[in-house]
Short mmCIF file of C-alpha atoms and ligand atoms in Angstrom, two decimals:
data_model
loop_
_atom_site.label_atom_id
_atom_site.label_comp_id
_atom_site.label_asym_id
_atom_site.label_seq_id
_atom_site.Cartn_x
_atom_site.Cartn_y
_atom_site.Cartn_z
CA MET A 866 56.22 -128.42 -34.30
CA LYS A 867 55.16 -131.69 -32.71
CA SER A 868 52.64 -133.85 -34.47
CA LEU A 869 49.03 -133.63 -33.36
CA LYS A 870 49.08 -137.16 -31.94
CA THR A 871 51.96 -136.20 -29.65
CA THR A 872 50.34 -132.92 -28.73
CA CYS A 873 47.14 -134.75 -27.76
CA VAL A 874 49.02 -136.93 -25.31
CA HIS A 875 51.55 -134.52 -23.89
CA ALA A 876 50.50 -130.84 -24.16
CA GLY A 877 49.22 -129.23 -20.97
CA THR A 878 49.97 -132.17 -18.70
CA ILE A 879 50.54 -131.14 -15.07
CA LYS A 880 53.80 -132.63 -13.87
CA ASP A 881 53.30 -134.79 -10.79
CA GLU A 882 56.41 -133.55 -8.96
CA LYS A 883 55.55 -135.30 -5.74
CA ASN A 884 55.05 -138.87 -6.98
CA GLY A 885 56.36 -138.90 -10.52
CA GLY A 886 53.05 -140.20 -11.88
CA VAL A 887 52.46 -139.85 -15.64
CA ASN A 888 48.99 -138.32 -15.34
CA SER A 889 48.00 -134.81 -14.27
CA PRO A 890 47.01 -134.76 -10.61
CA ILE A 891 43.45 -133.53 -10.03
CA TYR A 892 43.35 -130.43 -7.84
CA THR A 893 39.89 -130.31 -6.32
CA SER A 894 40.23 -127.18 -4.16
CA THR A 895 37.85 -124.26 -4.54
CA SER A 896 39.97 -122.25 -2.07
CA TYR A 897 43.57 -121.21 -2.80
CA ALA A 898 46.20 -119.19 -0.91
CA TYR A 899 46.20 -115.59 -2.00
CA LEU A 900 48.95 -113.78 -0.04
CA ASP A 901 51.76 -114.48 -2.50
CA ALA A 902 49.59 -115.15 -5.56
CA GLU A 903 49.61 -112.92 -8.65
CA GLU A 904 45.84 -113.16 -8.85
CA ALA A 905 43.14 -114.97 -6.91
CA VAL A 906 42.70 -118.58 -7.99
CA TYR A 907 39.11 -119.81 -7.99
CA PRO A 908 37.16 -122.26 -10.17
CA ARG A 909 34.85 -119.68 -11.70
CA TYR A 910 37.84 -117.52 -12.62
CA TYR A 911 38.82 -120.35 -14.98
CA ASN A 912 42.29 -120.46 -13.45
CA ILE A 913 42.45 -123.51 -11.19
CA PRO A 914 45.43 -125.72 -12.11
CA ASN A 915 43.51 -128.37 -14.07
CA SER A 916 41.59 -125.77 -16.14
CA GLU A 917 44.74 -123.85 -16.94
CA ALA A 918 46.60 -126.97 -17.99
CA LEU A 919 43.80 -128.23 -20.20
CA GLY A 920 43.54 -124.75 -21.69
CA GLU A 921 47.16 -125.22 -22.78
CA LYS A 922 46.31 -128.50 -24.44
CA ILE A 923 43.34 -126.94 -26.30
CA ALA A 924 45.57 -124.04 -27.41
CA ALA A 925 48.19 -126.48 -28.69
CA LEU A 926 45.59 -128.47 -30.64
CA GLU A 927 44.20 -125.35 -32.30
CA MET A 928 47.64 -123.76 -32.72
CA ALA A 929 46.51 -120.79 -30.66
CA GLU A 930 48.14 -118.63 -28.00
CA LYS A 931 45.44 -119.42 -25.47
CA GLY A 932 42.73 -121.99 -24.80
CA MET A 933 39.90 -122.28 -22.30
CA VAL A 934 37.49 -124.94 -21.13
CA PHE A 935 33.86 -124.43 -20.17
CA SER A 936 31.00 -126.41 -18.64
CA SER A 937 29.27 -126.71 -22.02
CA GLY A 938 29.62 -125.69 -25.64
CA MET A 939 26.88 -123.11 -25.17
CA ALA A 940 28.80 -121.60 -22.21
CA ALA A 941 31.77 -121.14 -24.57
CA ILE A 942 29.62 -119.74 -27.40
CA THR A 943 27.63 -117.29 -25.27
CA SER A 944 30.75 -116.12 -23.40
CA ALA A 945 32.57 -115.48 -26.68
CA LEU A 946 29.69 -113.65 -28.33
CA LEU A 947 28.84 -111.48 -25.34
CA ALA A 948 32.51 -110.61 -24.83
CA PHE A 949 32.53 -108.75 -28.13
CA LEU A 950 28.99 -107.60 -28.78
CA GLU A 951 27.40 -104.61 -27.11
CA LYS A 952 24.39 -102.35 -27.48
CA GLY A 953 24.29 -100.78 -30.93
CA ASP A 954 26.44 -103.48 -32.57
CA HIS A 955 25.53 -105.70 -35.46
CA ALA A 956 26.61 -109.31 -36.02
CA ILE A 957 26.44 -111.66 -39.00
CA PHE A 958 25.74 -115.37 -38.59
CA GLN A 959 25.86 -118.04 -41.23
CA THR A 960 22.75 -120.08 -41.98
CA GLY A 961 22.37 -123.62 -40.61
CA LEU A 962 23.56 -122.80 -37.10
CA TYR A 963 23.49 -125.34 -34.27
CA GLY A 964 20.01 -125.16 -32.69
CA GLY A 965 21.17 -123.83 -29.33
CA THR A 966 23.22 -121.08 -30.96
CA PHE A 967 20.31 -120.14 -33.24
CA HIS A 968 18.01 -119.99 -30.23
CA PHE A 969 20.39 -117.78 -28.26
CA VAL A 970 20.89 -115.42 -31.19
CA SER A 971 17.21 -115.14 -32.13
CA ALA A 972 15.78 -115.06 -28.61
CA GLU A 973 18.30 -112.93 -26.75
CA LEU A 974 20.48 -110.61 -28.83
CA GLU A 975 17.81 -108.01 -29.64
CA ARG A 976 17.01 -107.68 -25.92
CA PHE A 977 20.54 -106.35 -25.47
CA GLY A 978 20.24 -103.91 -28.35
CA ILE A 979 22.37 -106.07 -30.64
CA ALA A 980 21.19 -106.30 -34.24
CA TYR A 981 22.04 -109.34 -36.37
CA ASP A 982 21.56 -110.98 -39.74
CA ILE A 983 21.48 -114.63 -40.51
CA ALA A 984 22.85 -114.91 -44.03
CA ALA A 985 20.59 -116.39 -46.70
CA ASP A 986 23.45 -118.58 -47.86
CA ASN A 987 27.02 -119.12 -46.77
CA ASN A 988 28.86 -117.49 -49.62
CA VAL A 989 31.34 -114.93 -48.44
CA GLU A 990 29.96 -112.42 -50.97
CA THR A 991 26.61 -112.76 -49.17
CA PHE A 992 28.29 -112.06 -45.82
CA GLU A 993 30.03 -109.00 -47.29
CA LYS A 994 26.73 -107.50 -48.49
CA LEU A 995 25.42 -107.70 -44.94
CA ILE A 996 28.29 -105.71 -43.42
CA ARG A 997 27.24 -102.38 -41.96
CA ASP A 998 29.17 -99.59 -40.25
CA ASN A 999 28.35 -101.09 -36.85
CA THR A 1000 29.11 -104.74 -37.77
CA LYS A 1001 31.36 -106.19 -35.11
CA LEU A 1002 31.47 -109.89 -35.78
CA VAL A 1003 30.99 -112.70 -38.29
CA TYR A 1004 30.22 -116.22 -37.04
CA ILE A 1005 30.40 -119.43 -39.05
CA GLU A 1006 29.97 -123.18 -38.42
CA THR A 1007 31.46 -125.64 -40.87
CA PRO A 1008 30.71 -128.45 -41.62
CA SER A 1009 27.17 -127.52 -40.64
CA ASN A 1010 24.47 -129.53 -38.94
CA PRO A 1011 22.74 -131.61 -40.30
CA LEU A 1012 23.43 -131.10 -44.01
CA LEU A 1013 27.24 -130.93 -43.75
CA LYS A 1014 27.45 -127.75 -45.77
CA ILE A 1015 30.86 -126.16 -46.04
CA THR A 1016 31.69 -122.49 -45.51
CA ASP A 1017 34.98 -121.12 -46.86
CA ILE A 1018 37.03 -120.47 -43.72
CA ALA A 1019 39.97 -118.56 -45.25
CA ALA A 1020 37.65 -116.33 -47.31
CA THR A 1021 35.55 -115.55 -44.20
CA ALA A 1022 38.68 -114.72 -42.22
CA LYS A 1023 39.94 -112.50 -45.03
CA LEU A 1024 36.64 -110.65 -45.18
CA ALA A 1025 36.71 -110.09 -41.41
CA ARG A 1026 40.27 -108.73 -41.55
CA LYS A 1027 39.38 -106.44 -44.44
CA HIS A 1028 36.53 -104.87 -42.46
CA GLY A 1029 38.23 -104.97 -39.07
CA ILE A 1030 35.66 -107.28 -37.48
CA ILE A 1031 36.04 -110.38 -35.29
CA SER A 1032 35.57 -113.81 -36.89
CA MET A 1033 34.40 -116.86 -34.94
CA ILE A 1034 33.87 -120.45 -35.90
CA ASP A 1035 32.08 -123.36 -34.26
CA ASN A 1036 34.65 -126.08 -35.01
CA THR A 1037 32.77 -128.88 -33.26
CA PHE A 1038 31.97 -131.07 -36.29
CA ALA A 1039 35.50 -131.10 -37.72
CA SER A 1040 37.43 -131.17 -34.43
CA PRO A 1041 41.05 -129.93 -34.45
CA VAL A 1042 42.05 -133.20 -36.13
CA ASN A 1043 40.28 -132.27 -39.39
CA GLN A 1044 40.42 -128.47 -39.26
CA THR A 1045 42.49 -125.76 -37.54
CA PRO A 1046 40.74 -122.49 -38.47
CA LEU A 1047 43.06 -120.11 -36.61
CA ARG A 1048 45.75 -121.05 -39.09
CA GLN A 1049 43.41 -119.81 -41.82
CA GLY A 1050 43.00 -116.46 -40.04
CA ILE A 1051 39.90 -116.97 -37.90
CA ASP A 1052 40.06 -115.13 -34.54
CA VAL A 1053 38.16 -117.46 -32.21
CA THR A 1054 37.49 -121.19 -32.62
CA ILE A 1055 34.87 -122.81 -30.38
CA HIS A 1056 33.92 -126.40 -29.50
CA SER A 1057 31.19 -128.30 -27.89
CA ALA A 1058 33.64 -130.59 -26.10
CA THR A 1059 30.59 -132.75 -25.31
CA LYS A 1060 31.12 -134.08 -28.82
CA TYR A 1061 34.49 -135.12 -30.34
CA LEU A 1062 36.85 -133.65 -27.73
CA GLY A 1063 35.03 -135.58 -24.97
CA GLY A 1064 34.30 -138.36 -27.38
CA HIS A 1065 32.81 -140.97 -25.05
CA SER A 1066 29.28 -139.54 -24.60
CA ASP A 1067 29.92 -138.96 -20.89
CA ILE A 1068 31.15 -135.38 -20.46
CA CYS A 1069 29.31 -132.09 -21.03
CA ALA A 1070 31.93 -129.42 -21.73
CA GLY A 1071 33.00 -126.63 -24.06
CA ALA A 1072 36.27 -125.14 -25.22
CA LEU A 1073 37.65 -122.27 -27.23
CA ALA A 1074 40.98 -121.01 -28.50
CA CYS A 1075 42.22 -117.59 -29.63
CA ASN A 1076 45.02 -115.07 -29.16
CA GLU A 1077 45.95 -113.59 -25.78
CA GLU A 1078 44.11 -110.30 -26.26
CA ASN A 1079 40.82 -111.96 -27.17
CA PHE A 1080 41.31 -114.53 -24.45
CA ILE A 1081 41.51 -111.85 -21.73
CA ARG A 1082 38.34 -110.29 -23.01
CA ILE A 1083 36.42 -113.56 -23.27
CA ARG A 1084 37.61 -114.78 -19.89
CA SER A 1085 36.41 -111.62 -18.25
CA MET A 1086 32.90 -112.17 -19.64
CA ALA A 1087 33.08 -115.89 -18.85
CA ARG A 1088 33.89 -115.11 -15.22
CA SER A 1089 30.62 -113.17 -14.99
CA LEU A 1090 28.55 -115.77 -16.76
CA GLY A 1091 30.04 -118.54 -14.64
CA GLY A 1092 30.16 -121.49 -17.04
CA SER A 1093 33.38 -123.02 -15.72
CA LEU A 1094 34.08 -126.75 -15.59
CA ASN A 1095 34.88 -128.63 -12.38
CA ALA A 1096 38.30 -130.22 -11.92
CA GLN A 1097 37.11 -133.82 -12.18
CA ASP A 1098 35.44 -133.24 -15.53
CA VAL A 1099 38.42 -131.22 -16.69
CA TYR A 1100 40.54 -134.27 -15.96
CA LEU A 1101 38.14 -136.60 -17.80
CA LEU A 1102 38.27 -134.29 -20.80
CA GLU A 1103 42.07 -134.19 -20.68
CA ARG A 1104 42.12 -137.99 -20.64
CA SER A 1105 39.73 -138.17 -23.58
CA ILE A 1106 41.74 -135.76 -25.72
CA LYS A 1107 44.77 -138.07 -25.45
CA THR A 1108 43.00 -140.40 -27.91
CA LEU A 1109 41.39 -137.66 -30.04
CA VAL A 1110 43.40 -138.29 -33.19
CA LEU A 1111 42.96 -142.07 -33.05
CA ARG A 1112 39.23 -141.76 -32.57
CA VAL A 1113 38.55 -139.03 -35.15
CA GLU A 1114 40.72 -140.66 -37.81
CA GLN A 1115 38.83 -143.92 -37.40
CA GLN A 1116 35.46 -142.15 -37.31
CA SER A 1117 36.30 -140.13 -40.42
CA ALA A 1118 37.51 -143.21 -42.31
CA ASN A 1119 34.35 -145.14 -41.37
CA ALA A 1120 32.12 -142.22 -42.34
CA GLY A 1121 33.83 -141.89 -45.72
CA ILE A 1122 33.25 -145.58 -46.50
CA LEU A 1123 29.61 -145.49 -45.34
CA ALA A 1124 28.90 -142.30 -47.29
CA GLU A 1125 30.21 -143.91 -50.45
CA ARG A 1126 28.33 -147.18 -49.94
CA LEU A 1127 25.09 -145.39 -49.03
CA SER A 1128 25.26 -143.24 -52.16
CA GLY A 1129 25.33 -146.43 -54.20
CA LEU A 1130 22.06 -147.71 -52.69
CA GLU A 1131 18.84 -147.47 -54.65
CA GLU A 1132 16.83 -146.90 -51.47
CA ILE A 1133 18.76 -143.72 -50.68
CA LEU A 1134 17.72 -140.43 -52.26
CA LYS A 1135 20.78 -138.41 -51.28
CA VAL A 1136 23.86 -138.58 -49.08
CA HIS A 1137 25.33 -135.43 -47.57
CA TYR A 1138 29.06 -135.80 -46.86
CA PRO A 1139 31.78 -133.27 -47.72
CA GLY A 1140 34.11 -136.07 -48.80
CA LEU A 1141 31.88 -137.11 -51.69
CA PRO A 1142 32.98 -135.64 -55.04
CA ASP A 1143 29.39 -134.59 -55.81
CA HIS A 1144 29.07 -132.54 -52.62
CA PRO A 1145 28.55 -128.94 -53.79
CA GLU A 1146 31.45 -127.58 -51.70
CA HIS A 1147 33.70 -130.60 -52.00
CA GLU A 1148 36.62 -128.55 -53.36
CA THR A 1149 36.48 -126.06 -50.50
CA ALA A 1150 36.31 -128.96 -48.04
CA ARG A 1151 39.35 -130.52 -49.65
CA ALA A 1152 41.25 -127.27 -49.40
CA GLN A 1153 40.49 -126.54 -45.74
CA MET A 1154 40.03 -129.98 -44.09
CA ASN A 1155 42.57 -132.69 -43.32
CA GLY A 1156 39.80 -135.27 -43.29
CA PHE A 1157 36.07 -135.00 -43.93
CA GLY A 1158 34.88 -135.95 -40.46
CA GLY A 1159 32.71 -138.55 -38.85
CA MET A 1160 29.34 -136.94 -39.52
CA LEU A 1161 27.06 -137.59 -42.47
CA SER A 1162 23.41 -137.43 -43.28
CA PHE A 1163 21.20 -139.13 -45.83
CA GLU A 1164 17.66 -139.08 -47.12
CA LEU A 1165 15.65 -142.26 -47.43
CA LYS A 1166 13.59 -142.75 -50.57
CA ASN A 1167 10.60 -144.93 -49.70
CA THR A 1168 11.58 -146.33 -46.34
CA ASP A 1169 9.76 -144.96 -43.27
CA PRO A 1170 12.44 -143.19 -41.23
CA VAL A 1171 11.01 -144.17 -37.83
CA LYS A 1172 10.66 -147.81 -38.83
CA PHE A 1173 14.17 -147.73 -40.23
CA GLN A 1174 15.55 -146.44 -36.94
CA ARG A 1175 13.65 -149.10 -34.98
CA ASN A 1176 15.04 -151.80 -37.28
CA LEU A 1177 18.64 -150.88 -36.45
CA GLN A 1178 20.29 -153.29 -34.05
CA LEU A 1179 23.80 -151.91 -33.50
CA ILE A 1180 23.28 -148.24 -34.33
CA ARG A 1181 21.10 -146.50 -31.79
CA PRO A 1182 18.67 -143.63 -32.32
CA THR A 1183 19.98 -141.17 -29.73
CA VAL A 1184 20.79 -137.46 -29.67
CA SER A 1185 24.20 -135.74 -29.59
CA LEU A 1186 27.25 -136.85 -31.58
CA GLY A 1187 30.99 -137.48 -31.63
CA GLY A 1188 31.09 -140.56 -29.38
CA LEU A 1189 32.64 -143.99 -29.83
CA ASP A 1190 29.25 -145.55 -30.60
CA THR A 1191 27.61 -144.94 -33.94
CA ILE A 1192 24.32 -143.21 -33.37
CA ILE A 1193 21.56 -141.95 -35.62
CA CYS A 1194 18.98 -139.19 -35.28
CA SER A 1195 16.19 -137.57 -37.18
CA PRO A 1196 16.75 -133.78 -37.19
CA THR A 1197 13.02 -133.06 -37.62
CA MET A 1198 12.32 -135.10 -34.45
CA THR A 1199 15.24 -133.73 -32.42
CA SER A 1200 17.46 -130.70 -33.10
CA HIS A 1201 15.11 -129.04 -35.60
CA ARG A 1202 11.71 -129.93 -34.14
CA HIS A 1203 11.10 -126.36 -33.02
CA LEU A 1204 11.42 -124.95 -36.54
CA SER A 1205 8.26 -124.35 -38.51
CA THR A 1206 7.67 -126.64 -41.50
CA GLU A 1207 8.43 -123.70 -43.84
CA ASP A 1208 11.73 -122.96 -42.11
CA ARG A 1209 12.67 -126.63 -42.29
CA ILE A 1210 11.85 -126.81 -45.97
CA ARG A 1211 13.77 -123.60 -46.60
CA GLU A 1212 16.79 -125.15 -44.87
CA GLY A 1213 16.39 -128.37 -46.86
CA ILE A 1214 15.66 -130.57 -43.84
CA SER A 1215 13.05 -133.18 -44.69
CA ASP A 1216 11.31 -135.79 -42.56
CA ASN A 1217 13.24 -138.58 -44.26
CA LEU A 1218 16.61 -137.01 -43.46
CA LEU A 1219 18.71 -138.97 -40.95
CA ARG A 1220 21.99 -137.89 -39.43
CA LEU A 1221 24.65 -140.42 -38.61
CA SER A 1222 27.40 -139.84 -36.07
CA VAL A 1223 29.83 -142.56 -37.02
CA GLY A 1224 31.75 -144.27 -34.23
CA ILE A 1225 34.88 -146.40 -34.09
CA GLU A 1226 33.25 -149.80 -34.67
CA ASP A 1227 34.18 -152.07 -37.56
CA VAL A 1228 32.74 -150.40 -40.64
CA ASP A 1229 31.44 -153.67 -42.12
CA ASP A 1230 29.35 -154.30 -39.02
CA LEU A 1231 27.90 -150.81 -39.32
CA TRP A 1232 27.20 -151.32 -43.01
CA ALA A 1233 25.48 -154.66 -42.35
CA ASP A 1234 23.25 -152.99 -39.78
CA LEU A 1235 22.26 -150.12 -42.09
CA LYS A 1236 21.55 -152.55 -44.95
CA GLN A 1237 19.40 -154.92 -42.97
CA ALA A 1238 17.41 -151.98 -41.53
CA ILE A 1239 16.60 -150.73 -45.02
C1 PLP B 1409 26.30 -129.70 -29.28
C2 PLP B 1409 26.73 -128.55 -30.04
C3 PLP B 1409 26.84 -127.28 -29.47
C4 PLP B 1409 26.43 -127.00 -28.04
O1 PLP B 1409 27.24 -127.66 -27.12
P1 PLP B 1409 26.75 -128.13 -25.68
O2 PLP B 1409 27.92 -128.82 -25.12
O3 PLP B 1409 25.54 -128.99 -25.86
O4 PLP B 1409 26.40 -126.88 -24.92
C5 PLP B 1409 27.32 -126.25 -30.27
N1 PLP B 1409 27.63 -126.44 -31.54
C6 PLP B 1409 27.54 -127.64 -32.13
C7 PLP B 1409 27.94 -127.78 -33.57
C8 PLP B 1409 27.09 -128.73 -31.42
O5 PLP B 1409 26.99 -129.92 -32.03
#
């Protein structure tokens, strides 16, 4: 097997037979010859040349049979869920889901006659207690947003196999550099490619990887929902993924150093980072991750969080994550603003919690900025 760095650069590249160029040509057509074709080629069928090629790259990264790209992470998530769930089914979701996923699940599933539980905690024993005769699917997201909690991937996959249900993971935070869940037995791994796979804060896209059988099923639903990605953005995403390992390794290393330094500061109440030995699921993280990722969050003790963010000079208070630039956000003011105060407290998300998406800058410059802002 080739190393991930090589896979990032070479897998799924379209050979430029005509000119011998190193990069994949961009095929912009929305109309393709059909007379001698096996099946119609059309952007929304997810089978134009650039989409198919990038699907191969995604599959290679996740060590899957098949990969697919979408116009957003939510397009990938909704297509995957609706491909497997139908009227009368039941699904189990872990707690601490990405806001958009939580909204989709809580606002839409019941309308389609699909019952669900959101687990009270992310222990696999808790998931097992929620399994009913009609349970079809278990869905996890680890590390989670914004508290970087860890769910045991292999144990979840084992549980799903035991009960004959589908297992899915949102692998956005770890990226395939730090975690390859299909190898631990998960059926479908999903990404918001807007984050690490895109990596430059300039593409909105999604991706997933799974085996051929599940792929056919998901693609059929995806063709109806219509969340395909245009060829130009597919190309941009392909280009971004070439540097995925370099970026994520640097981001993870920076985050590890900042997490450690922040935990030593008197002005910080708590740092949430799976790489810290005092993280409650540190051992599970060590077992299932290659690196602990570029995301961390921390709670300020007596510093006003808004003032702190305004004091920052290099690090910018903006939404989203996974880009080259280090950015910071307050979950209560952004991703979790729609939750009631009780729900936020129950999830452990306080007003003085700040989430850092660590970029590729020099870590000492980032540290200096954080320190002067405090
Ligand atoms: C951003 C994000 C999503 C949704 O992706 P979009 O590209 O915004 O649709 C899903 N899961 C996680 C963990 C995310 O961070």
